Short mmCIF file of C-alpha atoms in Angstrom, two decimals:
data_model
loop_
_atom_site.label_atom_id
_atom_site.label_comp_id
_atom_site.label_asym_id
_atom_site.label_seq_id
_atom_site.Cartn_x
_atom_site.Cartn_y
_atom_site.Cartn_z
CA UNK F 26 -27.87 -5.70 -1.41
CA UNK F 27 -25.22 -8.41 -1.15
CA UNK F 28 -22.04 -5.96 -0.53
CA UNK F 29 -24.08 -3.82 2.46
CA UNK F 30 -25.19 -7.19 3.97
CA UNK F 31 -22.06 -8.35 5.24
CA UNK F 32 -21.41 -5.14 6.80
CA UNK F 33 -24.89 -5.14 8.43
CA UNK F 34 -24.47 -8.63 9.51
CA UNK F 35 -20.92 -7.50 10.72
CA UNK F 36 -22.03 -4.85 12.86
CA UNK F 37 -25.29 -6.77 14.22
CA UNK F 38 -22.69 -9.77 15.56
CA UNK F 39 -19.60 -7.40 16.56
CA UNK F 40 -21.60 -4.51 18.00
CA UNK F 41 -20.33 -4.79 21.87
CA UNK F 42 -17.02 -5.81 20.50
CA UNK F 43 -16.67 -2.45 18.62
CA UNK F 44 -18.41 -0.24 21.48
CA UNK F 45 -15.76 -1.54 23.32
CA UNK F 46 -13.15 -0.56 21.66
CA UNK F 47 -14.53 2.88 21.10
CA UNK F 48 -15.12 5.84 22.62
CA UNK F 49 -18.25 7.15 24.31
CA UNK F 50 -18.90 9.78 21.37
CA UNK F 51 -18.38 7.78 18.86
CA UNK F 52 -20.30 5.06 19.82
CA UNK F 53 -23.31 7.27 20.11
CA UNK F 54 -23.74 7.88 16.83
CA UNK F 55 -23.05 3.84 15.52
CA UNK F 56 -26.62 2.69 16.05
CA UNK F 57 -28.28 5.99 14.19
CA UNK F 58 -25.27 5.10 11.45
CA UNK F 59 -25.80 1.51 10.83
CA UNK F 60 -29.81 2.46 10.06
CA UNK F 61 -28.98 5.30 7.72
CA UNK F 62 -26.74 2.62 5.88
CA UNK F 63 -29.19 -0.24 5.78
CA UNK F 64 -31.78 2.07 4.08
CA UNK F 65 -29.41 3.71 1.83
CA UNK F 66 -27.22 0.74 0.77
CA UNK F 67 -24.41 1.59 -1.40
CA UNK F 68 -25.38 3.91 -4.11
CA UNK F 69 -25.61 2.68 -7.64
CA UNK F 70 -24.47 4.45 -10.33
CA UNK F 71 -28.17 5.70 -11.04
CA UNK F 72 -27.08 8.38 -8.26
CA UNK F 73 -25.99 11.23 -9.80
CA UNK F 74 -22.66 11.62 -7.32
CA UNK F 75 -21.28 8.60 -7.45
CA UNK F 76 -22.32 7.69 -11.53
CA UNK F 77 -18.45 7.62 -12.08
CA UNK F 78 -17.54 5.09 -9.74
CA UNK F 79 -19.11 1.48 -9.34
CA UNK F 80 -19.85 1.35 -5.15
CA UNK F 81 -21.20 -2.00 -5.13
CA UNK F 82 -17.84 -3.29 -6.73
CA UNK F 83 -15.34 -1.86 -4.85
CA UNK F 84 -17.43 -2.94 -1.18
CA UNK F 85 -18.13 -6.55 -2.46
CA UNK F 86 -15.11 -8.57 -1.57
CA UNK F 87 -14.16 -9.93 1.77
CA UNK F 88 -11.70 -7.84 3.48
CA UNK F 89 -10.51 -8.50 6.90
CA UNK F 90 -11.27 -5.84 9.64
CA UNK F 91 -8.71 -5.30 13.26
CA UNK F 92 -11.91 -4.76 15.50
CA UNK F 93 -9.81 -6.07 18.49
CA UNK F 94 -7.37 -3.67 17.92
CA UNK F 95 -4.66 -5.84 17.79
CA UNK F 96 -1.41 -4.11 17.80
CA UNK F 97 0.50 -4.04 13.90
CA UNK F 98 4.12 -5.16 14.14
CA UNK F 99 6.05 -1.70 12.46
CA UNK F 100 7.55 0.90 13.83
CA UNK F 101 7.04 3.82 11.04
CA UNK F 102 10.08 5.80 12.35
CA UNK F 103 12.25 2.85 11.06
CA UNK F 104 10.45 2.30 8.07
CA UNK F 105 9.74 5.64 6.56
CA UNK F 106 12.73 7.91 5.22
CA UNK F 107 10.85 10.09 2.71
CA UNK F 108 11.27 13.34 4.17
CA UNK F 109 10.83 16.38 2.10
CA UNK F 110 14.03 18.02 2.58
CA UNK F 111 14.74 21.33 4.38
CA UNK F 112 10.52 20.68 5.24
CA UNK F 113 11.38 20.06 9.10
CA UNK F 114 7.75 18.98 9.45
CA UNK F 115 6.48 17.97 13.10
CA UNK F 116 6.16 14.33 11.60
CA UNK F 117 3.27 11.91 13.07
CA UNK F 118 1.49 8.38 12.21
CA UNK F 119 -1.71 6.78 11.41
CA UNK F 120 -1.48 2.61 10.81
CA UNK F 121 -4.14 1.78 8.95
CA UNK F 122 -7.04 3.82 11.08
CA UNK F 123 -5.32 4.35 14.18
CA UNK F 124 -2.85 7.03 15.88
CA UNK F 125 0.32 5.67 16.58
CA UNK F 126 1.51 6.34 19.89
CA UNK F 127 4.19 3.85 20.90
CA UNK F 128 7.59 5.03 20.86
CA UNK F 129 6.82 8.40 19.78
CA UNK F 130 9.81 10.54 19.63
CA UNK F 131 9.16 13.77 20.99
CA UNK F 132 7.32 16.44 18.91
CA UNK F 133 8.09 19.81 20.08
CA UNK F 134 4.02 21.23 19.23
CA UNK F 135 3.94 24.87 19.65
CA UNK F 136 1.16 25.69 22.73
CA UNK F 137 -2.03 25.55 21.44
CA UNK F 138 -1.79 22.78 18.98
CA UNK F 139 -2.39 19.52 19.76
CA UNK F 140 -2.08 16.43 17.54
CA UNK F 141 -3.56 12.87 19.19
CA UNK F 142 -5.56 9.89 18.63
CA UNK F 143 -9.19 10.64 18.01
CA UNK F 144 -10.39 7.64 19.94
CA UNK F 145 -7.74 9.19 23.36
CA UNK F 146 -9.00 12.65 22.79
CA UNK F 147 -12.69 11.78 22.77
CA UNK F 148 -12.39 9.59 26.39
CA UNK F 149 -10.66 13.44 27.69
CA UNK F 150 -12.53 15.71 25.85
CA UNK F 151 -16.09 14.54 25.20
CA UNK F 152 -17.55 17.60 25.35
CA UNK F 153 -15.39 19.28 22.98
CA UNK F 154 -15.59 15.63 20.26
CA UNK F 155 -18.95 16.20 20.52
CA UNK F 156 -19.51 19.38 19.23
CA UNK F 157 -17.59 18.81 16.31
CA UNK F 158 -17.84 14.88 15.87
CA UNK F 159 -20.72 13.54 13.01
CA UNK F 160 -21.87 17.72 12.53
CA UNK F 161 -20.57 17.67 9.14
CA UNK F 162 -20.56 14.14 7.75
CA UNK F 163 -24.20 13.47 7.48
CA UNK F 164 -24.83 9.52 7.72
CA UNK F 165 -28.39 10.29 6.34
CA UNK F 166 -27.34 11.62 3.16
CA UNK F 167 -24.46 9.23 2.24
CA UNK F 168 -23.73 5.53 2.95
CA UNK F 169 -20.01 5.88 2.72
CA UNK F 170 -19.97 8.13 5.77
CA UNK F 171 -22.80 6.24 7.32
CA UNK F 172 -20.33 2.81 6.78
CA UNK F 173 -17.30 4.41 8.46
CA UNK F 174 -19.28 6.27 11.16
CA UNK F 175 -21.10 2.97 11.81
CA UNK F 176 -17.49 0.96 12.30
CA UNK F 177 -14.59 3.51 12.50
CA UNK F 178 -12.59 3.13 16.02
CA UNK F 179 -10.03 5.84 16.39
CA UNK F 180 -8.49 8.38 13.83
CA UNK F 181 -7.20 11.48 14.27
CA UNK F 182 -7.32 14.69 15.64
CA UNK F 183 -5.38 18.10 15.43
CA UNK F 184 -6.65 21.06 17.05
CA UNK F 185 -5.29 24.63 16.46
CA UNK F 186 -6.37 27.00 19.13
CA UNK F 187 -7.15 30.41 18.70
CA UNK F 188 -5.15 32.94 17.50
CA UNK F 189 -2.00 30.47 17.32
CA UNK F 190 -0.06 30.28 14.26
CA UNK F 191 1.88 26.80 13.53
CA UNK F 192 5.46 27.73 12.49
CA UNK F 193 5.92 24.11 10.95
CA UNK F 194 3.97 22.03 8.86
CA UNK F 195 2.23 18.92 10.23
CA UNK F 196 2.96 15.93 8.51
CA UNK F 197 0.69 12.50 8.98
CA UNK F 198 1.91 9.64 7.33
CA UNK F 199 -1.43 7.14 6.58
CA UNK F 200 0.54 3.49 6.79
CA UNK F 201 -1.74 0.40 5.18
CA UNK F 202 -0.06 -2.48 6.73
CA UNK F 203 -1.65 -6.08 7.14
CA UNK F 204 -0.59 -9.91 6.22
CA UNK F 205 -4.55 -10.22 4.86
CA UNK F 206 -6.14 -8.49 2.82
CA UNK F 207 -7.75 -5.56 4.85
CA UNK F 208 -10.56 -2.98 5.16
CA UNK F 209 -9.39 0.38 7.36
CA UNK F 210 -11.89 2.80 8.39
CA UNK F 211 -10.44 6.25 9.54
CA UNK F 212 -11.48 9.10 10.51
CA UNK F 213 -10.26 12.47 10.98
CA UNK F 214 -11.43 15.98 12.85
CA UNK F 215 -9.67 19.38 12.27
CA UNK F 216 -10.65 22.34 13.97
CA UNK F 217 -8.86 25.86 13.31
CA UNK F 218 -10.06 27.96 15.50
CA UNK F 219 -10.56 31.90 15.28
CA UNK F 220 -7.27 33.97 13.88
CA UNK F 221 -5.33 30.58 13.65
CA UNK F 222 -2.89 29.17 10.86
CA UNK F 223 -1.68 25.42 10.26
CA UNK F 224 -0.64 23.86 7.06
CA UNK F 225 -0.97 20.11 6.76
CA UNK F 226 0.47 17.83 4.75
CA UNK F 227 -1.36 13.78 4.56
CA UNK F 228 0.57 11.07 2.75
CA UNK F 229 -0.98 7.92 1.95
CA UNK F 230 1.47 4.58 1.39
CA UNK F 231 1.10 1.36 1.39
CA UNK F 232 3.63 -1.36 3.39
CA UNK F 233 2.56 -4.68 1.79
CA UNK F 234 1.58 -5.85 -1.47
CA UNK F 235 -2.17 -6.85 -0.57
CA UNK F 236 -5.32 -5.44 -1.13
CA UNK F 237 -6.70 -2.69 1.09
CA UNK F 238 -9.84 -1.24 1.20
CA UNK F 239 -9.34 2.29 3.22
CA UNK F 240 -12.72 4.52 4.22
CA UNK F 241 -11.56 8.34 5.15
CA UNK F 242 -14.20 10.71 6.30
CA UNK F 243 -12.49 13.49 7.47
CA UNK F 244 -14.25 16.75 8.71
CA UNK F 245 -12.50 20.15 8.49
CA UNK F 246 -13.79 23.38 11.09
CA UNK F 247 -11.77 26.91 9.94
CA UNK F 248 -12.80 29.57 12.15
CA UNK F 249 -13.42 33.38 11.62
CA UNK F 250 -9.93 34.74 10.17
CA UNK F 251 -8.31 31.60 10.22
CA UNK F 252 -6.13 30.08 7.55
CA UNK F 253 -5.78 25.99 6.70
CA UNK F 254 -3.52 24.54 3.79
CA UNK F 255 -4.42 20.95 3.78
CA UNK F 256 -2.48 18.91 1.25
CA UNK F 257 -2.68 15.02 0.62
CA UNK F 258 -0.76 13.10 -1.45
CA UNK F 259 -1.42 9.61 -2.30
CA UNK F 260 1.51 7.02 -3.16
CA UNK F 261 -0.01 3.61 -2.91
CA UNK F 262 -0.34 0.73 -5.28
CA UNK F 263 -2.40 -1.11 -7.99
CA UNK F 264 -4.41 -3.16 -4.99
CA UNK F 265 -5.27 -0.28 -3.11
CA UNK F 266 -8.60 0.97 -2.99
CA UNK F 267 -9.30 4.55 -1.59
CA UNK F 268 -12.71 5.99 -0.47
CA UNK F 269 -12.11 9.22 1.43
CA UNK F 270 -15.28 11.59 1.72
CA UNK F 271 -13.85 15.51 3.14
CA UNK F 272 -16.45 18.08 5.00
CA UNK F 273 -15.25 21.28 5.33
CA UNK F 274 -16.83 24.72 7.11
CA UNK F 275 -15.89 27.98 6.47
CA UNK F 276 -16.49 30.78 9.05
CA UNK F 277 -16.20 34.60 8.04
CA UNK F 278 -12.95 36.28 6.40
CA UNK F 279 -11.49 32.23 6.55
CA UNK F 280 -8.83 30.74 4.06
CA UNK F 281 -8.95 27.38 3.27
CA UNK F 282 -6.15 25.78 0.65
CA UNK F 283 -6.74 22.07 -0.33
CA UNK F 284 -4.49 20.59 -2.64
CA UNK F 285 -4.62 16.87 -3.74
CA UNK F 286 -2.03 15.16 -5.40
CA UNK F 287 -2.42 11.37 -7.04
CA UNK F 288 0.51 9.99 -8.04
CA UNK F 289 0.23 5.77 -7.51
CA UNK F 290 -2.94 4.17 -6.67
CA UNK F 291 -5.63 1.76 -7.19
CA UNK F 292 -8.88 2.77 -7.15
CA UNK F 293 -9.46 6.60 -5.47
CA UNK F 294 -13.06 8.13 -4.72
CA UNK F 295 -12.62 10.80 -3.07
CA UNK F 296 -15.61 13.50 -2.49
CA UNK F 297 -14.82 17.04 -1.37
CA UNK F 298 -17.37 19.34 -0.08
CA UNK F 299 -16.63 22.88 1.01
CA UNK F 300 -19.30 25.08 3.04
CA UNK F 301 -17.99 28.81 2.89
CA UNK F 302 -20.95 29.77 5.65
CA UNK F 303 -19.31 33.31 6.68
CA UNK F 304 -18.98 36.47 4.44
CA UNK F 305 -15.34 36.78 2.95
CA UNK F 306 -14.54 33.54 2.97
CA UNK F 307 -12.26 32.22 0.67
CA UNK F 308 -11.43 28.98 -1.27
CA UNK F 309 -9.14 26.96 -3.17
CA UNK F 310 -9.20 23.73 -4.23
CA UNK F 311 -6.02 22.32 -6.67
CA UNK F 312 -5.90 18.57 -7.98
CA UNK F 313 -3.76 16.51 -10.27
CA UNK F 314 -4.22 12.94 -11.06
CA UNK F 315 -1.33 11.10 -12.75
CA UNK F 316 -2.94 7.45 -13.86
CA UNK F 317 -1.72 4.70 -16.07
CA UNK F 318 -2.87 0.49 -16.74
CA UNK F 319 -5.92 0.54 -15.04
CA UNK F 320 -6.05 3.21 -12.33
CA UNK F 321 -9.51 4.37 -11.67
CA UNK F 322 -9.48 7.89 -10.42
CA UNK F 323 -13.17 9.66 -9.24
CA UNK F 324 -12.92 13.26 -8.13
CA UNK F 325 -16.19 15.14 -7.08
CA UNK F 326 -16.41 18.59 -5.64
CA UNK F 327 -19.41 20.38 -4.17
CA UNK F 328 -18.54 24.44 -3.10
CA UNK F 329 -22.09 25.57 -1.46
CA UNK F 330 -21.33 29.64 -1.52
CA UNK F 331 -23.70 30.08 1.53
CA UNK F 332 -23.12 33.63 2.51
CA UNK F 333 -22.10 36.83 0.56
CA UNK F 334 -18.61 38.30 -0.62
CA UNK F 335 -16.76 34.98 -0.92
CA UNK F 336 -14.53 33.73 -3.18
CA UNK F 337 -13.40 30.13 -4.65
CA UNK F 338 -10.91 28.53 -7.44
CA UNK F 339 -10.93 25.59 -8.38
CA UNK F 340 -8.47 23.36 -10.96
CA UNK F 341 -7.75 20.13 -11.32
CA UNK F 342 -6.21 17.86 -13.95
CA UNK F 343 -5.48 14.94 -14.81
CA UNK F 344 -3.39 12.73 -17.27
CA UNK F 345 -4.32 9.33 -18.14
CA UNK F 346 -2.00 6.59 -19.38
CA UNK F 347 -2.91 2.99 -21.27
CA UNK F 348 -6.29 2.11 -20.03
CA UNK F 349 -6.98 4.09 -16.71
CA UNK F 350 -9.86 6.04 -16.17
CA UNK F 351 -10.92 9.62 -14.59
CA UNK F 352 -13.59 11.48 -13.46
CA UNK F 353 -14.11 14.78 -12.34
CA UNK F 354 -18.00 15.98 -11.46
CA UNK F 355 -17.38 19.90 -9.65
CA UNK F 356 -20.65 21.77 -8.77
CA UNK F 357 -20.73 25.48 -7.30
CA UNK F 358 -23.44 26.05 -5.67
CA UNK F 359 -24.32 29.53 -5.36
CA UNK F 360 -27.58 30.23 -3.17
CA UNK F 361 -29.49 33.26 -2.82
CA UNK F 362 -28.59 35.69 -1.02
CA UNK F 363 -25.03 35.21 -1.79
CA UNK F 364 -24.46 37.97 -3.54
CA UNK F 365 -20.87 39.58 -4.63
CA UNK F 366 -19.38 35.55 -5.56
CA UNK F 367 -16.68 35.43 -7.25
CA UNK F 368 -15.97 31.38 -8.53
CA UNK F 369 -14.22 29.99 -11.03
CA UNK F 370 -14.01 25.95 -12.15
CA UNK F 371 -11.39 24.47 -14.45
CA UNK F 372 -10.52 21.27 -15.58
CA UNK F 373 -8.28 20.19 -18.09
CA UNK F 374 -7.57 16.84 -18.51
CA UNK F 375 -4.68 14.75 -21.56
CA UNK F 376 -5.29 10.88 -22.55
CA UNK F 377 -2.35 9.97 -23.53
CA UNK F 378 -3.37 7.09 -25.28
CA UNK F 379 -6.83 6.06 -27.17
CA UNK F 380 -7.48 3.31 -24.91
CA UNK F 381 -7.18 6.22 -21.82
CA UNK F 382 -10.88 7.55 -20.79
CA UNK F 383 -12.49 10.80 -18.95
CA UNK F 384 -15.39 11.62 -17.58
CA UNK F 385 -15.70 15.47 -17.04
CA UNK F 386 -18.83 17.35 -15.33
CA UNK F 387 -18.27 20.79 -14.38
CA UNK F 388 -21.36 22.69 -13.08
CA UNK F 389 -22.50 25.96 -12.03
CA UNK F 390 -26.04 26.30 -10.27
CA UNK F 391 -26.70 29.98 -9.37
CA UNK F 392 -29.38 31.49 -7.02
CA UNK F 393 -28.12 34.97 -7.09
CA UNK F 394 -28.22 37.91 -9.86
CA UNK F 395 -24.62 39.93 -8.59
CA UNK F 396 -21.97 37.31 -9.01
CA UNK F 397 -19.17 36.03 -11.50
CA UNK F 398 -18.64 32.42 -12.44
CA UNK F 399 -17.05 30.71 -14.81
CA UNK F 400 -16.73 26.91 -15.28
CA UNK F 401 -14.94 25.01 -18.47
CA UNK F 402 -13.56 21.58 -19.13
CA UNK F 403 -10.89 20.33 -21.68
CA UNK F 404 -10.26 16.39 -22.52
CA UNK F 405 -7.18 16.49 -25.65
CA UNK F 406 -3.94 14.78 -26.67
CA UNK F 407 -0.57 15.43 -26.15
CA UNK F 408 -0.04 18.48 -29.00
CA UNK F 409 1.37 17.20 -31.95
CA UNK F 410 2.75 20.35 -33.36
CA UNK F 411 5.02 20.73 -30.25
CA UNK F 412 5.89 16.93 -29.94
CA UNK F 413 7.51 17.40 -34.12
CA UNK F 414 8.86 21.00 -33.29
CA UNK F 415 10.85 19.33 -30.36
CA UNK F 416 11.65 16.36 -32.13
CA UNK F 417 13.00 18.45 -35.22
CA UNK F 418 15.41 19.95 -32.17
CA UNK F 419 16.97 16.67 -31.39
CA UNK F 420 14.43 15.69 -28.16
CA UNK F 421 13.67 12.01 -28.78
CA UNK F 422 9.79 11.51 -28.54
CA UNK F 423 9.54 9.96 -25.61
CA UNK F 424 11.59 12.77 -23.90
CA UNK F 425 8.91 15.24 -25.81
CA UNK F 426 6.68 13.63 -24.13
CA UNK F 427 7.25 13.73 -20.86
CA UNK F 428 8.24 17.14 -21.19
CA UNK F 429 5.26 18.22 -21.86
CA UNK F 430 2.81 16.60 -19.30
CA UNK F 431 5.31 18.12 -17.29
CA UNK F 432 4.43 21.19 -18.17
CA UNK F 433 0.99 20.19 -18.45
CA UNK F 434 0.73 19.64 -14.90
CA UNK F 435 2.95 21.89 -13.86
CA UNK F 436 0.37 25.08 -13.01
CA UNK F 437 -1.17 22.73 -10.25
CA UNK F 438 2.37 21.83 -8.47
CA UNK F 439 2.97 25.93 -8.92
CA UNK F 440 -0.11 26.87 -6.47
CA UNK F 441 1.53 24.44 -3.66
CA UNK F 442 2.36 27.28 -0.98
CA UNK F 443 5.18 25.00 0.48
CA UNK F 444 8.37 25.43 -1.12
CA UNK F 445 10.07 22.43 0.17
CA UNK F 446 6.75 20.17 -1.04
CA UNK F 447 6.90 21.95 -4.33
CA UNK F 448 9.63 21.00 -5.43
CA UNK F 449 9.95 17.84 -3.90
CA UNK F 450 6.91 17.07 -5.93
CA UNK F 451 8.31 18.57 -8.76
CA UNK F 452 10.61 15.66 -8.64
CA UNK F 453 8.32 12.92 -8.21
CA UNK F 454 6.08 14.07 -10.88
CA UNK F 455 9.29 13.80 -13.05
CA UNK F 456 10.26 10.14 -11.74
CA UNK F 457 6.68 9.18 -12.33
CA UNK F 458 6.15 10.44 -15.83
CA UNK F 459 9.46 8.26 -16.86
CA UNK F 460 8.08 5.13 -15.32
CA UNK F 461 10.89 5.18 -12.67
CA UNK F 462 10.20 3.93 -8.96
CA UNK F 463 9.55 7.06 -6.19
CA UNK F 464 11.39 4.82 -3.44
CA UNK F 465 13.43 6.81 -1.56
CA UNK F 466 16.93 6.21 -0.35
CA UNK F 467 15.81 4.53 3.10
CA UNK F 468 12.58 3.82 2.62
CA UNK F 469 10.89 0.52 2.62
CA UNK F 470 7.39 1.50 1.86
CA UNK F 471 6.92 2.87 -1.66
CA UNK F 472 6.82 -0.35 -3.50
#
């Protein structure tokens, strides 16, 4: 129990100071929080979600935590110039786990959407935070969300009212910036409500070469008829580690689109759970992992098929350089009653090299006789037939290569919906396969 003591003791000696720097709603739920996390303590690999990923580990070392909210010297619009082009997203900030306010340019929000700190929003709104706030992320169930519930002060929140449709893409731009090594614990609500449409885009980057240690619970409401596109993209560095838990509910006739995207990182946990609750609902759920050295990458994916008529797709993949490691653990959960699913499950995963390792666990678990699902999992090589038929046409091998995990990944980059992201990531997965640097012209925080 030596990594959850120092949080305990943490939260014991700095429990006023972090009240006060919180608001009313979130504090309410701290004390239930910190008990759920002393009994549970950090799960062990015994547990059969988190078997991939060594908890204790990854929580043990000292990180350094801004519970005064003391204000971090950058100003993002300076320092970030990676702009999709011809995206014209309605561009906003997070530093480390809070909304950035200060010197905000402008963002012309179409009426009915609103985009603000979680922490602001709460003090305004408390009725509204607190029909939304902790009813997904369980504390009881999980000491991750128990840990960021239990210390998280501010976040984010976009809210998408009813029947409004967001012309634009909203873009959030997740900054880790510190002298000291440092532990961030965000949190994010999004609520679609009824007949609405948003797409989001989250980008994750890193402004100093220390070690962070970043908690994400993020919890996801899509109303009846309502349509969400929520696609994350991580672009961070060998020190980073990433624990990001997602909650999403599904209301009747709904469309929700998640796509995640791992191109430079650390270590990444990242849990995904999907509730379709209403009939019709629909899912799908795209990932692709690109890891080399010693990049640990732990994807696990629950879709509980709650009511009848709904849908879900689901593919991921992943390919692993030198010595990192993957994981992929998907369960669809269909329970009775649900009748007339439809669900399929891929993965497919290449280790480039013999040192490269994958852990694959795709799982169906069915409560209901009128249904089709399908689940399957690959783990292979690069082919060797088509690496000597493109060789024998003048394409040096390491050209051959990167051709085709390329293609490989390719069907996953092919399901983004956003043009402009599509093929700005059709770049970057280019740039990364040859081992070049993704800094943009401008930019100063892809290192």
């Amino acid at each position: 129990m030596q990594s959850e003591q120092q949080y305990i003791e943490l939260y014991r000696s700095q429990r006023a100071l972090i009240h006060q720097h919180g608001a009313a709603v979130m504090n309410a739920l701290r004390d239930a929080a910190a008990d759920d996390f002393q009994r549970l303590g950090f799960p062990s690999r015994k547990v059969e979600r988190y078997r991939y990923t060594d908890m204790q580990t990854l929580f043990a070392p000292d990180y350094g935590l801004n519970l005064r909210r003391l204000d971090i010297p950058v100003n993002p619009y300076e320092a970030f110039r990676c702009d999709v082009p011809n995206l014209s997203t309605q561009l906003f900030f997070v530093i480390n786990d809070a909304f950035h306010g200060a010197s905000q340019p402008k963002n012309i929000l179409p009426e009915g959407v609103e985009v603000a700190s979680l922490k602001a929003y709460a003090k305004d709104h408390p009725d509204f935070v607190a029909a939304h706030y902790g009813q997904l992320a369980q504390c009881a169930d999980d000491a991750v969300t128990a840990l960021n519930t239990m210390l998280t002060q501010d976040g984010l929140l976009i809210h998408v009212k009813r029947g409004v449709k967001a012309d634009k893409a909203i873009q959030v731009i997740n900054i880790l910036r510190s002298d000291v090594a440092l532990m961030a614990n965000r949190r994010v609500l999004i609520i679609v409500d009824e007949d609405a449409e948003a797409t989001l885009l989250f980008c994750d980057h890193a402004a100093d070469d220390l070690p962070f240690l970043t908690t994400q619970v993020v919890e996801v409401f899509v109303g009846e008829r309502a349509s969400l596109q929520l696609y994350c993209l991580e672009e961070t560095h060998y020190r980073n580690t990433r624990v990001s838990n997602v909650f999403v509910d599904q209301q009747a006739q709904s469309l929700f689109h998640h796509g995640n995207i791992i191109l430079h990182n650390g270590t990444s946990r990242n849990r995904l759970d999907v509730m379709l609750r209403g009939e019709g609902a629909s899912c799908i759920l795209n990932g692709c992992v690109i890891a080399d050295k010693e990049q640990h990458v732990d994807n696990n994916t629950l879709i509980d098929h709650i009511a009848s008529h709904c849908t879900s797709n689901e593919l991921y993949k992943y390919v692993l350089d030198e010595k990192a490691v993957g994981a992929f653990a998907g369960k669809v959960l269909v329970r009775p009653g649900a009748q007339q699913t439809e669900s399929q499950e891929t993965n497919q995963n290449l280790c480039v090299t013999p040192d490269a390792r994958m852990f694959t666990q795709p799982m169906l678990e069915i409560y209901a006789d009128d249904v089709k699902c399908s689940h399957g999992s690959t783990v292979g090589q690069l082919n060797e037939a088509a690496l000597f038929y493109m060789r024998q046409r003048g394409i040096s091998l390491r050209e051959a290569k990167t051709l085709l995990q390329q293609a490989f990944v390719g069907e996953v980059i092919e399901q983004i919906a956003l043009v402009p992201l599509r093929d700005r990531l059709r770049y970057l997965v280019e740039k990364r396969f040859r081992g070049e640097l993704n800094k943009c012209e401008g930019c100063k925080l892809c290192k």
